[in-house]
mmCIF file of C-alpha atoms and ligand atoms in Angstrom:
data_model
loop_
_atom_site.group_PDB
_atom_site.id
_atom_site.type_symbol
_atom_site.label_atom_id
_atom_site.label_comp_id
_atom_site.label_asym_id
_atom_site.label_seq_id
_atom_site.Cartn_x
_atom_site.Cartn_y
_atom_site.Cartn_z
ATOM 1 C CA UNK N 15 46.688 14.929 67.233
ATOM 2 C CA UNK N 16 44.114 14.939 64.505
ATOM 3 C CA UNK N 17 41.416 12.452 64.066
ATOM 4 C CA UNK N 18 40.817 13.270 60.337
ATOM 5 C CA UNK N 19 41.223 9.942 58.517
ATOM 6 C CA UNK N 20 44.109 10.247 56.348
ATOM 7 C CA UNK N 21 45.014 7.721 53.424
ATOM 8 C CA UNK N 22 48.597 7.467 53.313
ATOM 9 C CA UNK N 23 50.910 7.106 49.891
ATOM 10 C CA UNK N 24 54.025 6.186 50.285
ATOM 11 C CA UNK N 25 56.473 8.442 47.770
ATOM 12 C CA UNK N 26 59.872 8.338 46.950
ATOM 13 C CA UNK N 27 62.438 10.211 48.926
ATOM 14 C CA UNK N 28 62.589 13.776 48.355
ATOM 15 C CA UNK N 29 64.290 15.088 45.289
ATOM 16 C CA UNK N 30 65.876 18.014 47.684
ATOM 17 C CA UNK N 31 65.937 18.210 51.056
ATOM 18 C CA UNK N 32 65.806 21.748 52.914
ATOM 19 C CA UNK N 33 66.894 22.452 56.340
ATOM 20 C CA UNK N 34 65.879 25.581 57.708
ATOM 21 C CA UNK N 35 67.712 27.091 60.794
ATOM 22 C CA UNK N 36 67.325 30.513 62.419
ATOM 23 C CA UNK N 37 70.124 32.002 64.044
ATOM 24 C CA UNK N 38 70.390 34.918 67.026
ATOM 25 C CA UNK N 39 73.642 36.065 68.066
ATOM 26 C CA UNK N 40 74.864 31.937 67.845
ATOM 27 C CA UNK N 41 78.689 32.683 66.928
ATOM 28 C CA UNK N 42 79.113 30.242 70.057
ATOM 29 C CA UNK N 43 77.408 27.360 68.612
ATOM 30 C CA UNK N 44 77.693 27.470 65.316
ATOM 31 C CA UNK N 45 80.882 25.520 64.553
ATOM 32 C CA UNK N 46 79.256 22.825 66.439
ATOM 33 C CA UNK N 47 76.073 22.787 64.657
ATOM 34 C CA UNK N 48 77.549 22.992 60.782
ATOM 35 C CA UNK N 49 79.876 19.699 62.062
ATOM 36 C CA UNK N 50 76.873 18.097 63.198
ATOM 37 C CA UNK N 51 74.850 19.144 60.342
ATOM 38 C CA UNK N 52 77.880 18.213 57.754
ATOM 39 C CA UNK N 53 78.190 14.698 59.047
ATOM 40 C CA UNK N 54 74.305 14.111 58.679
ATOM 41 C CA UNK N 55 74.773 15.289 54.916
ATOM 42 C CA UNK N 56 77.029 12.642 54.312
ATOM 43 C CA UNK N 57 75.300 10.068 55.589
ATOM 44 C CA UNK N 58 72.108 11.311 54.091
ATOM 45 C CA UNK N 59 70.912 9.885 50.761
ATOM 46 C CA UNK N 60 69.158 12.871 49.887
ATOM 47 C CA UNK N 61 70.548 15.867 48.067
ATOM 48 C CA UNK N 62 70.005 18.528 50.501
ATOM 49 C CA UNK N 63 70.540 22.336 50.889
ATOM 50 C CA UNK N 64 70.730 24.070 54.641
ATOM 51 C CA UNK N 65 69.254 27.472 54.565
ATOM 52 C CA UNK N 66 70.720 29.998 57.346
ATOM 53 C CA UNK N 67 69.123 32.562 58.547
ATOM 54 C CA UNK N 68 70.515 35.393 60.283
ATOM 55 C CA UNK N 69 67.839 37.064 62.065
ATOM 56 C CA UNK N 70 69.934 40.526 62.759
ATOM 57 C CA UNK N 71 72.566 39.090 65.349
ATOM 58 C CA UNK N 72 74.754 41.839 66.559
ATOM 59 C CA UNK N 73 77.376 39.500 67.168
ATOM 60 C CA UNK N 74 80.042 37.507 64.483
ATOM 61 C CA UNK N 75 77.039 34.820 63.182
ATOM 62 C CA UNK N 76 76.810 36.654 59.906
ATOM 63 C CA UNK N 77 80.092 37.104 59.144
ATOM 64 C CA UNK N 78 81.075 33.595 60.062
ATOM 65 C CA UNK N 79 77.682 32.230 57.758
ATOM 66 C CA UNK N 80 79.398 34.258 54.979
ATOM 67 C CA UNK N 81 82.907 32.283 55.003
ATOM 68 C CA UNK N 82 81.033 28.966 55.765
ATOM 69 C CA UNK N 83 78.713 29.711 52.787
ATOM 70 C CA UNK N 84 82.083 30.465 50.915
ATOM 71 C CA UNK N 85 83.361 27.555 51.378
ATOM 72 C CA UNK N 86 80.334 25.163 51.125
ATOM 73 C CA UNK N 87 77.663 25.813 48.339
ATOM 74 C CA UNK N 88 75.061 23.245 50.365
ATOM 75 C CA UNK N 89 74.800 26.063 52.984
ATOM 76 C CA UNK N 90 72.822 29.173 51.809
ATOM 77 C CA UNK N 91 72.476 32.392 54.027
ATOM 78 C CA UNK N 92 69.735 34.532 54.264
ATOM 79 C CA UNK N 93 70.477 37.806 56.689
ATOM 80 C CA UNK N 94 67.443 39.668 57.793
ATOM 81 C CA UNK N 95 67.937 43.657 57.977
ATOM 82 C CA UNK N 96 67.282 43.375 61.485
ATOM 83 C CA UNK N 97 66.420 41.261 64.530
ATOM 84 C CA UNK N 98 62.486 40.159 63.630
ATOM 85 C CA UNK N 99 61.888 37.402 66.172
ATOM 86 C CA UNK N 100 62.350 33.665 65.455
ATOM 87 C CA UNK N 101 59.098 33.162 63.698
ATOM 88 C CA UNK N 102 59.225 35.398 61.365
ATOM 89 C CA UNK N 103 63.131 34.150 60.686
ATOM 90 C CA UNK N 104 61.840 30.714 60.823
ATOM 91 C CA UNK N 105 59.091 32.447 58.273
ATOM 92 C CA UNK N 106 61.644 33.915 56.092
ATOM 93 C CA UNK N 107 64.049 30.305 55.590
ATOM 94 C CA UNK N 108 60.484 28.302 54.792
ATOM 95 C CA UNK N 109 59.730 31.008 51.928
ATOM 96 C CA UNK N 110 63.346 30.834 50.329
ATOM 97 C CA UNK N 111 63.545 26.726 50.570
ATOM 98 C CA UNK N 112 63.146 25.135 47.526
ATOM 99 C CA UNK N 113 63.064 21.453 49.016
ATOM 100 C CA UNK N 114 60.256 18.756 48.438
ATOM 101 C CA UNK N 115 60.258 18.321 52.192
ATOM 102 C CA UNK N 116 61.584 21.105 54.527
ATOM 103 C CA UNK N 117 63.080 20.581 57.925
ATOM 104 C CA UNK N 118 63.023 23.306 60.053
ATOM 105 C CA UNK N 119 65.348 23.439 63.422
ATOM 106 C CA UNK N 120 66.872 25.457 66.262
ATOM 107 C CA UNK N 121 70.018 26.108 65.836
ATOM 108 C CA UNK N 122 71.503 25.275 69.599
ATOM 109 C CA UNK N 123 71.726 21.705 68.541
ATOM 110 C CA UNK N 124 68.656 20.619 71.324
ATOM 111 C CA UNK N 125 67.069 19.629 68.176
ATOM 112 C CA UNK N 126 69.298 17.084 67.371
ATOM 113 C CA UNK N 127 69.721 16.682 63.353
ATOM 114 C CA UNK N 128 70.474 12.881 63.323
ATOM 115 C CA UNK N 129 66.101 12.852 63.536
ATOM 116 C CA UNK N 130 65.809 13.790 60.114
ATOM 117 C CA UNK N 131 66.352 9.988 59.376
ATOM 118 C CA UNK N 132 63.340 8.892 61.066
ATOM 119 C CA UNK N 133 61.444 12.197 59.851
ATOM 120 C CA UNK N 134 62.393 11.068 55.940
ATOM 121 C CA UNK N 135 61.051 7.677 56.648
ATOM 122 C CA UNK N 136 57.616 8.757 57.872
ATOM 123 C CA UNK N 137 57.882 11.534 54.464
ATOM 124 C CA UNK N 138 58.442 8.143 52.489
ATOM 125 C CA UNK N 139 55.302 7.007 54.162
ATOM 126 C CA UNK N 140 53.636 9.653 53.023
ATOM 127 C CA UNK N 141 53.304 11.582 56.036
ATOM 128 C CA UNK N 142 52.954 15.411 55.598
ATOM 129 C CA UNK N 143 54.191 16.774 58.576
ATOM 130 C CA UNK N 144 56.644 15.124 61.159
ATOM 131 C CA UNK N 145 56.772 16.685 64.206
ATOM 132 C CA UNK N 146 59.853 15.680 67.281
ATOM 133 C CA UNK N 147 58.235 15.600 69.890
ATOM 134 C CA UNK N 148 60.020 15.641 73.039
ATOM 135 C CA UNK N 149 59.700 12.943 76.262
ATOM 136 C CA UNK N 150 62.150 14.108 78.115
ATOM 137 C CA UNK N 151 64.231 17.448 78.643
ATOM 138 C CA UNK N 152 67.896 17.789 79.818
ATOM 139 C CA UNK N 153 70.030 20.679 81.348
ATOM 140 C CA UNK N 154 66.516 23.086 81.476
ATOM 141 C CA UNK N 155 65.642 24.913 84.779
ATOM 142 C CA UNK N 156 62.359 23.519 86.254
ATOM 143 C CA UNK N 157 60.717 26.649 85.402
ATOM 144 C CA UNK N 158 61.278 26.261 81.829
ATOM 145 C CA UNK N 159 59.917 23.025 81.904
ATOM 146 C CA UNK N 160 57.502 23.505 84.153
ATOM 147 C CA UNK N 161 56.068 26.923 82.496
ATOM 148 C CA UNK N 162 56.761 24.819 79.143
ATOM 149 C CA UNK N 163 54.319 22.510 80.493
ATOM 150 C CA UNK N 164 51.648 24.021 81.397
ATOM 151 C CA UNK N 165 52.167 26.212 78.352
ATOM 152 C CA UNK N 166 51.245 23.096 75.667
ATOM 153 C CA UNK N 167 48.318 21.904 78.315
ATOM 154 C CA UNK N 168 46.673 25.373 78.297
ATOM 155 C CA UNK N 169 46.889 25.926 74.520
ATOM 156 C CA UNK N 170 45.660 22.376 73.566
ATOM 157 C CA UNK N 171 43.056 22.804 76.514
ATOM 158 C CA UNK N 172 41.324 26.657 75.187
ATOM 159 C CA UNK N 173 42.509 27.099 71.710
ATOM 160 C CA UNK N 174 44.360 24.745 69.511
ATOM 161 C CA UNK N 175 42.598 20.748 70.289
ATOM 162 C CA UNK N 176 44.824 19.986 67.617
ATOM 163 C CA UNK N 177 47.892 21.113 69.091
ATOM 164 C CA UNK N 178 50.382 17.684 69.874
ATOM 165 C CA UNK N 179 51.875 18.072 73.052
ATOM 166 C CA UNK N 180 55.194 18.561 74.097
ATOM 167 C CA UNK N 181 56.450 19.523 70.341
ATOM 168 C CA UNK N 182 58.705 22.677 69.516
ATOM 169 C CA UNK N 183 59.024 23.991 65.935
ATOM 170 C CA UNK N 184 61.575 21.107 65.013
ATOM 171 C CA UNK N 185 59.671 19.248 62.340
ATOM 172 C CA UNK N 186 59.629 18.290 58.437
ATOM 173 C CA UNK N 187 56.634 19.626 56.068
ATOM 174 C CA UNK N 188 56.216 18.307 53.084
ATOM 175 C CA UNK N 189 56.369 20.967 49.949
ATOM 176 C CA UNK N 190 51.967 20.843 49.420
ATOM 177 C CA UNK N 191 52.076 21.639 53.316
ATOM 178 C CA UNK N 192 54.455 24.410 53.133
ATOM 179 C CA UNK N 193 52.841 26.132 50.049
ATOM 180 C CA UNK N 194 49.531 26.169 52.107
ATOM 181 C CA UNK N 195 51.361 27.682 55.012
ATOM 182 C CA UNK N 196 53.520 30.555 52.840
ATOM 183 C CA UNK N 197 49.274 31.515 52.314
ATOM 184 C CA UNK N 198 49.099 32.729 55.988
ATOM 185 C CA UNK N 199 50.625 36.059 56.246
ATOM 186 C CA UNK N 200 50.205 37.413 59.230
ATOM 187 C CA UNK N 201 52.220 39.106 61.506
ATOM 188 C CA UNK N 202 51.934 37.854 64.650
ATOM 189 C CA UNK N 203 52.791 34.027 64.037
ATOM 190 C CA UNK N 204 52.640 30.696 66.223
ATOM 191 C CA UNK N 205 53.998 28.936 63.244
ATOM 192 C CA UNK N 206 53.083 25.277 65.469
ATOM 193 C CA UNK N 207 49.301 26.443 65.420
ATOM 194 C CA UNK N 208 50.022 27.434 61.795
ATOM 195 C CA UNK N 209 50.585 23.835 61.272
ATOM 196 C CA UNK N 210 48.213 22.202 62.696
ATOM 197 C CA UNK N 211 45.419 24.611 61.390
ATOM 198 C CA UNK N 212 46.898 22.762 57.572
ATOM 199 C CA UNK N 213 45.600 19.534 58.568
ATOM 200 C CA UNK N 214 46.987 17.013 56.276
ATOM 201 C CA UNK N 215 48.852 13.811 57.681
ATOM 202 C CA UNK N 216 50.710 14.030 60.755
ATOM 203 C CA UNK N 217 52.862 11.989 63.044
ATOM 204 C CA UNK N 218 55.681 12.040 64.893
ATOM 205 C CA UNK N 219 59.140 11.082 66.217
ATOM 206 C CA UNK N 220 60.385 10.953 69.751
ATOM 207 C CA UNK N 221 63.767 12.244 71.461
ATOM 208 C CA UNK N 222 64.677 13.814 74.357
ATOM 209 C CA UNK N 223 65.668 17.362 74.241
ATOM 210 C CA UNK N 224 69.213 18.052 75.016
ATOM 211 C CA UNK N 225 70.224 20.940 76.718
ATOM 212 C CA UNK N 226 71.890 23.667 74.408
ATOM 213 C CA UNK N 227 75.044 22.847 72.556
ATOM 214 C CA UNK N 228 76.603 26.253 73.623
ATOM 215 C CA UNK N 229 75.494 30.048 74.550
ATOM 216 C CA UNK N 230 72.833 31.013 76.395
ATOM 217 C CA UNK N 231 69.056 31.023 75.365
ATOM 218 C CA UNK N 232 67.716 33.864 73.061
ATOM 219 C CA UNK N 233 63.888 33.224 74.842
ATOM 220 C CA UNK N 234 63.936 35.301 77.849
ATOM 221 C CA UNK N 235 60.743 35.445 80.417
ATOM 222 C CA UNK N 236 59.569 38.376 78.543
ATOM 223 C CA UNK N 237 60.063 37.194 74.954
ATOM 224 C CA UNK N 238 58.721 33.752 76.097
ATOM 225 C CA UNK N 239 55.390 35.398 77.548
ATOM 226 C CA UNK N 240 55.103 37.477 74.565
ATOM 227 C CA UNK N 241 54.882 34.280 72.352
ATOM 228 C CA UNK N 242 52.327 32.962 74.404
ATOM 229 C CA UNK N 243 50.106 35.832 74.237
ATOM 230 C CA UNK N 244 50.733 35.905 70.252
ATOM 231 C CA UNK N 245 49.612 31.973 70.471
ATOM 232 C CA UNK N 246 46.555 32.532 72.490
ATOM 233 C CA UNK N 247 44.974 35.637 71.230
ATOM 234 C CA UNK N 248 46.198 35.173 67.227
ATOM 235 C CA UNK N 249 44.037 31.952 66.848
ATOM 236 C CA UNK N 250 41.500 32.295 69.496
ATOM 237 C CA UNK N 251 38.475 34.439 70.252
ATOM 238 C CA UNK N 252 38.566 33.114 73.536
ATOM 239 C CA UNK N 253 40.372 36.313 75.553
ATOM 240 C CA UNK N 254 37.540 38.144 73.970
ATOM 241 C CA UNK N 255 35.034 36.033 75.197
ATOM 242 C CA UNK N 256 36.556 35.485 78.649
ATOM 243 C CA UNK N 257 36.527 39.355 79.829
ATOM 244 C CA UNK N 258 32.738 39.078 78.465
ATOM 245 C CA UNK N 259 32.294 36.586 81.021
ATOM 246 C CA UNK N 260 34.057 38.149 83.914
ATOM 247 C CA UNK N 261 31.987 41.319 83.305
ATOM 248 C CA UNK N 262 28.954 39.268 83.232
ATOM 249 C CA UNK N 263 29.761 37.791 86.256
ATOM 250 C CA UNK N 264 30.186 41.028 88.287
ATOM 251 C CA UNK N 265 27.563 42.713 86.708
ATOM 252 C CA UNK N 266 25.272 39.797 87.980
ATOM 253 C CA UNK N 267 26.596 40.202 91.815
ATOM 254 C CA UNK N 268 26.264 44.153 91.363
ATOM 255 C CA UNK N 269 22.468 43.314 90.507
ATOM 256 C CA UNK N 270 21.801 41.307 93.609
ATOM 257 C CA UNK N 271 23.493 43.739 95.318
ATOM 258 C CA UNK N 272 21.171 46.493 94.104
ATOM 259 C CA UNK N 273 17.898 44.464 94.867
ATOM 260 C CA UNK N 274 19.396 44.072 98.229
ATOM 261 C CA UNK N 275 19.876 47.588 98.723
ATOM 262 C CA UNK N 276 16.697 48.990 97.120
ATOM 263 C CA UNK N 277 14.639 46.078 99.553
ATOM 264 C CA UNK N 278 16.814 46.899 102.763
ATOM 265 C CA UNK N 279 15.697 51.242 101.130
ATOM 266 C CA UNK N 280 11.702 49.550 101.073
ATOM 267 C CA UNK N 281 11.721 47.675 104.068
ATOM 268 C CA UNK N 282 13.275 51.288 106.135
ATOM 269 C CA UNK N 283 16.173 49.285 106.983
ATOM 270 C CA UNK N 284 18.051 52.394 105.472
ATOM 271 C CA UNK N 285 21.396 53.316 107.137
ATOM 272 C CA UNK N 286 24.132 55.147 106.179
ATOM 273 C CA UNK N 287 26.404 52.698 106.006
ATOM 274 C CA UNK N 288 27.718 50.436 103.234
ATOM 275 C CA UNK N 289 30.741 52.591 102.091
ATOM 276 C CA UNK N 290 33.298 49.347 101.876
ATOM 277 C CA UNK N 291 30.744 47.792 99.885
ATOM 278 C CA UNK N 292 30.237 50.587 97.313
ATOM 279 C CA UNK N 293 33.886 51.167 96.883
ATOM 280 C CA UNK N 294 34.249 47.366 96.793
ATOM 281 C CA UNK N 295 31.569 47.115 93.694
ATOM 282 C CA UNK N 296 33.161 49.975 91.921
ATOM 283 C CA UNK N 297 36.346 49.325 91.952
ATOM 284 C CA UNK N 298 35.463 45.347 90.670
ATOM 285 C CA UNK N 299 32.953 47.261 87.889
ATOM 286 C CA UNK N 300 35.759 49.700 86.481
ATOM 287 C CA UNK N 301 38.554 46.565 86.601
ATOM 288 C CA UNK N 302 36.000 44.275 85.386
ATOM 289 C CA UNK N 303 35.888 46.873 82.332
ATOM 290 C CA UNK N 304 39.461 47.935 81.840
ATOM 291 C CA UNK N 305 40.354 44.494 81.455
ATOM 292 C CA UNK N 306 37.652 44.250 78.839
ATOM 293 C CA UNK N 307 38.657 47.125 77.395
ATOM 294 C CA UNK N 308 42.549 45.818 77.004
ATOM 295 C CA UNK N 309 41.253 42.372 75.610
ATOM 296 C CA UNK N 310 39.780 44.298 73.304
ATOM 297 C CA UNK N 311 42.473 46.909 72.237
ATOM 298 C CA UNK N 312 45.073 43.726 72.200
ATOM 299 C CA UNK N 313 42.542 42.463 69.575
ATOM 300 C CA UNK N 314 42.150 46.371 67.792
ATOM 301 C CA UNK N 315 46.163 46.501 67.385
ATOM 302 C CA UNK N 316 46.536 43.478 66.208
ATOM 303 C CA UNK N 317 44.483 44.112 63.203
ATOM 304 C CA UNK N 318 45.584 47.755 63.120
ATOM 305 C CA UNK N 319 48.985 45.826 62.582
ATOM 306 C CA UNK N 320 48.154 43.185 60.234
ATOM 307 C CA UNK N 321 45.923 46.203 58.207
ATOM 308 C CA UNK N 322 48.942 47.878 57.059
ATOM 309 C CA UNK N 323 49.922 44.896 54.979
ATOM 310 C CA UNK N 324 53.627 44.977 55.287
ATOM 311 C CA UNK N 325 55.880 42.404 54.572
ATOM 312 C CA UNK N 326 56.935 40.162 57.027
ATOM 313 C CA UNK N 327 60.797 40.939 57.177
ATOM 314 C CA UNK N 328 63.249 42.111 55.581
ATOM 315 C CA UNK N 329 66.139 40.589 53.744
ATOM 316 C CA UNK N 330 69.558 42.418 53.579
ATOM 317 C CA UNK N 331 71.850 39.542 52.751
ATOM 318 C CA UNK N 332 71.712 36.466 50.334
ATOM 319 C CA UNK N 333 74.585 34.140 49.741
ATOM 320 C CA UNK N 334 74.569 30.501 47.144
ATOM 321 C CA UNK N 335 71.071 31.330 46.257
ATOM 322 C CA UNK N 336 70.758 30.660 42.404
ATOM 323 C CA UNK N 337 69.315 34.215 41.338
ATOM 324 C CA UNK N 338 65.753 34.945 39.813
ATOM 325 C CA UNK N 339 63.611 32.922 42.329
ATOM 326 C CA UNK N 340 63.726 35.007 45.902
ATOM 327 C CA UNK N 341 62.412 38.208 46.150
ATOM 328 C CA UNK N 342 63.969 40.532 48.593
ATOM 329 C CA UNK N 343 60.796 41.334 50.606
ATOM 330 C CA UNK N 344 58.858 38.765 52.348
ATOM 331 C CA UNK N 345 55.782 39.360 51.091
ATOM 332 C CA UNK N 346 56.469 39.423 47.045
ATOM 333 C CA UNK N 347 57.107 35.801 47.452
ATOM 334 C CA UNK N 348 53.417 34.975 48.343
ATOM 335 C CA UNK N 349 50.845 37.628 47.723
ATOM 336 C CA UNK N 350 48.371 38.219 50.179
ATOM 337 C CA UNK N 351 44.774 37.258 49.521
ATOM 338 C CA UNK N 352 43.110 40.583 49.374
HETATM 339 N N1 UDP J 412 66.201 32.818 67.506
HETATM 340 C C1 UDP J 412 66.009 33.711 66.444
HETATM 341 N N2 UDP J 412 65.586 34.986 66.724
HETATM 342 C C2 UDP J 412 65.314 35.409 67.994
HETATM 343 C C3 UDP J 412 65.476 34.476 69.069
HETATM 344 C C4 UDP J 412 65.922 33.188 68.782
HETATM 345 O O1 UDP J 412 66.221 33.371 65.281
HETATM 346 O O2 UDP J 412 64.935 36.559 68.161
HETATM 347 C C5 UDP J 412 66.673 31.445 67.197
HETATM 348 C C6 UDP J 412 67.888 30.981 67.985
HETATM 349 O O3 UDP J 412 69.082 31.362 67.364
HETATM 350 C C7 UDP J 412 67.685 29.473 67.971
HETATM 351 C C8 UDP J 412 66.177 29.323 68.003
HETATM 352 O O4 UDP J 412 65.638 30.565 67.592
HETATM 353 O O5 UDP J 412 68.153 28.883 66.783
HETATM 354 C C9 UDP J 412 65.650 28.957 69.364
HETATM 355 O O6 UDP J 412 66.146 29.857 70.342
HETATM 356 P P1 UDP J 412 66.661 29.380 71.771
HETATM 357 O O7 UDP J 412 67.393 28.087 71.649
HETATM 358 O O8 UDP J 412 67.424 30.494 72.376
HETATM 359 O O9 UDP J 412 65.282 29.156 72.536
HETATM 360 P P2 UDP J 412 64.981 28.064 73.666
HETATM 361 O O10 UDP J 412 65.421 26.743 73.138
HETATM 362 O O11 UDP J 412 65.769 28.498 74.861
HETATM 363 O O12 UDP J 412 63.499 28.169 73.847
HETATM 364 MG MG1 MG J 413 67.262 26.335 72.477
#
């Protein structure tokens, strides 16, 4: 965590609470989650509204958020036009909360709500970010963990120092923390890395992560390894830097290597020989500089995509959201710094 010195001020509790949840294809679990969530509004002494977002399931969730939201004025819905990944859903429920402090969780119940207690209590401290960070994990494979691991060790190790361990996107911002973040447009998110680039006041609160409520998980291998690639090379020159090195270093043993023929060429030591070691040194060279040259074009479409300025998602559905206030397009909301 961050060793800027902070002065804390305690404040009063928030005026409105938000609590922002992004849903894929979670008709299983989402009966579950607005019981849990319902009996932590009653109990909570905070006026509070629960923003849904329906990042493009192609199963029931959106048609079930629409009777809930019928029903229940505390729960709003927000439907993207399409499946846009859960940042940019997580993205889209930030922008549209109107809360002093904003709580944003998964919505397979392993973040379990009854920690927005403890979160308000470190806001009343005058905390501006709470993150739950987990010491234990239940009901995950050992490759989740373990890849989840070593996932937060090499991230904190080569790009964010500032990145707590062992801590998902279940936390509570605080409305000046949030405002900075709606500034950071870009495409490819890490929203954690987002947060910890803010600064401001941090702590957090412990809990063990439960295993999902019901369904299955919505972060297969591929998606998960895509997220890690978006965390490493949206924050970090370092991938850049690394295939710089690994040229260097076969350049340098492709000079000796040349000394060593040219002497063995001086000293008539000549023979032809030495075909293993030529293919060996060109096919090193030309991998050394494709994978430079992919480093490189992961970096050029990346800002070919974040270039074209579009806005981050798309909304298609809005339900209990007092009009005037939300645009339709994520980007109206905050303009980008040109
Ligand atoms: N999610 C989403 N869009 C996606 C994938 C997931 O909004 O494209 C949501 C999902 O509904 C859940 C949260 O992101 O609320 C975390 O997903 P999941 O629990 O499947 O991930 P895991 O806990 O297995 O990493
Ligand atoms: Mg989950």
């Amino acid at each position: 965590m961050s060793n800027t010195f902070h002065v804390l001020f305690p404040r009063p509790r928030p005026q409105l609470l938000s609590i922002v949840i992004p849903l894929y294809n979670e008709e299983e679990v989402l009966s579950v989650l607005v019981d849990r969530v319902r009996k932590l509004l009653a109990e909570l002494p905070v006026a509070s509204e629960v923003i849904l977002v329906n990042d493009g399931s192609s199963d029931r969730t959106l048609k079930q958020l629409y009777e809930l939201a019928g029903d229940d004025p505390r729960f709003k819905v927000l439907g993207l036009a399409r499946n846009f990944g859960h940042q940019i859903a997580a993205t889209a429920g930030l922008d549209a909360s109107a809360g002093d402090a904003i709580v944003l969780m998964d919505a397979d119940l392993q973040d379990p709500p009854e920690l927005i207690p403890l979160m308000l209590a470190e806001y009343q401290q005058g905390y501006d970010v709470v993150y739950a960070r987990r010491i234990g994990r239940e009901g995950e494979t050992a490759f989740k963990r373990a890849s989840a691991w070593l996932f937060y060790r090499i991230m904190r190790y080569l790009v964010y120092k500032d990145l707590p361990q062992d801590v998902g996107d279940y936390r509570l911002v605080s409305r000046r923390c949030l405002d900075t973040l709606k500034e950071m447009r870009e495409m490819h998110r890490f929203l954690r890395g987002l947060v910890s680039w803010v600064g401001f006041p941090q702590t957090d609160v412990t809990f063990v992560r439960p295993a999902r409520a019901a369904g299955q998980t919505k972060y297969p291998l591929s998606k998960m390894l895509r997220f890690a690639w978006t965390a490493a090379v949206s924050f970090s020159p370092i991938p850049l830097r690394l295939s710089l090195f690994v040229g260097a270093m076969i350049f340098s043993v492709g000079l000796c290597y040349t000394f060593y023929a040219v002497a063995r060429l001086i000293l008539g030591l000549y023979l032809v020989r030495g075909w293993t070691s030529i293919i060996i040194i060109n096919s090193l060279g030309s991998g050394a500089i494709l994978i430079g040259i992919g480093v490189l074009g992961e970096y050029v479409a990346r800002i070919f995509e974040e270039i074209k300025g579009r806005p981050l998602y798309v909304v298609s559905d809005k339900v209990n959201f007092t009009s005037g206030s939300e645009s339709s397009v994520g980007r109206e909301q905050v303009s980008r710094k040109d």
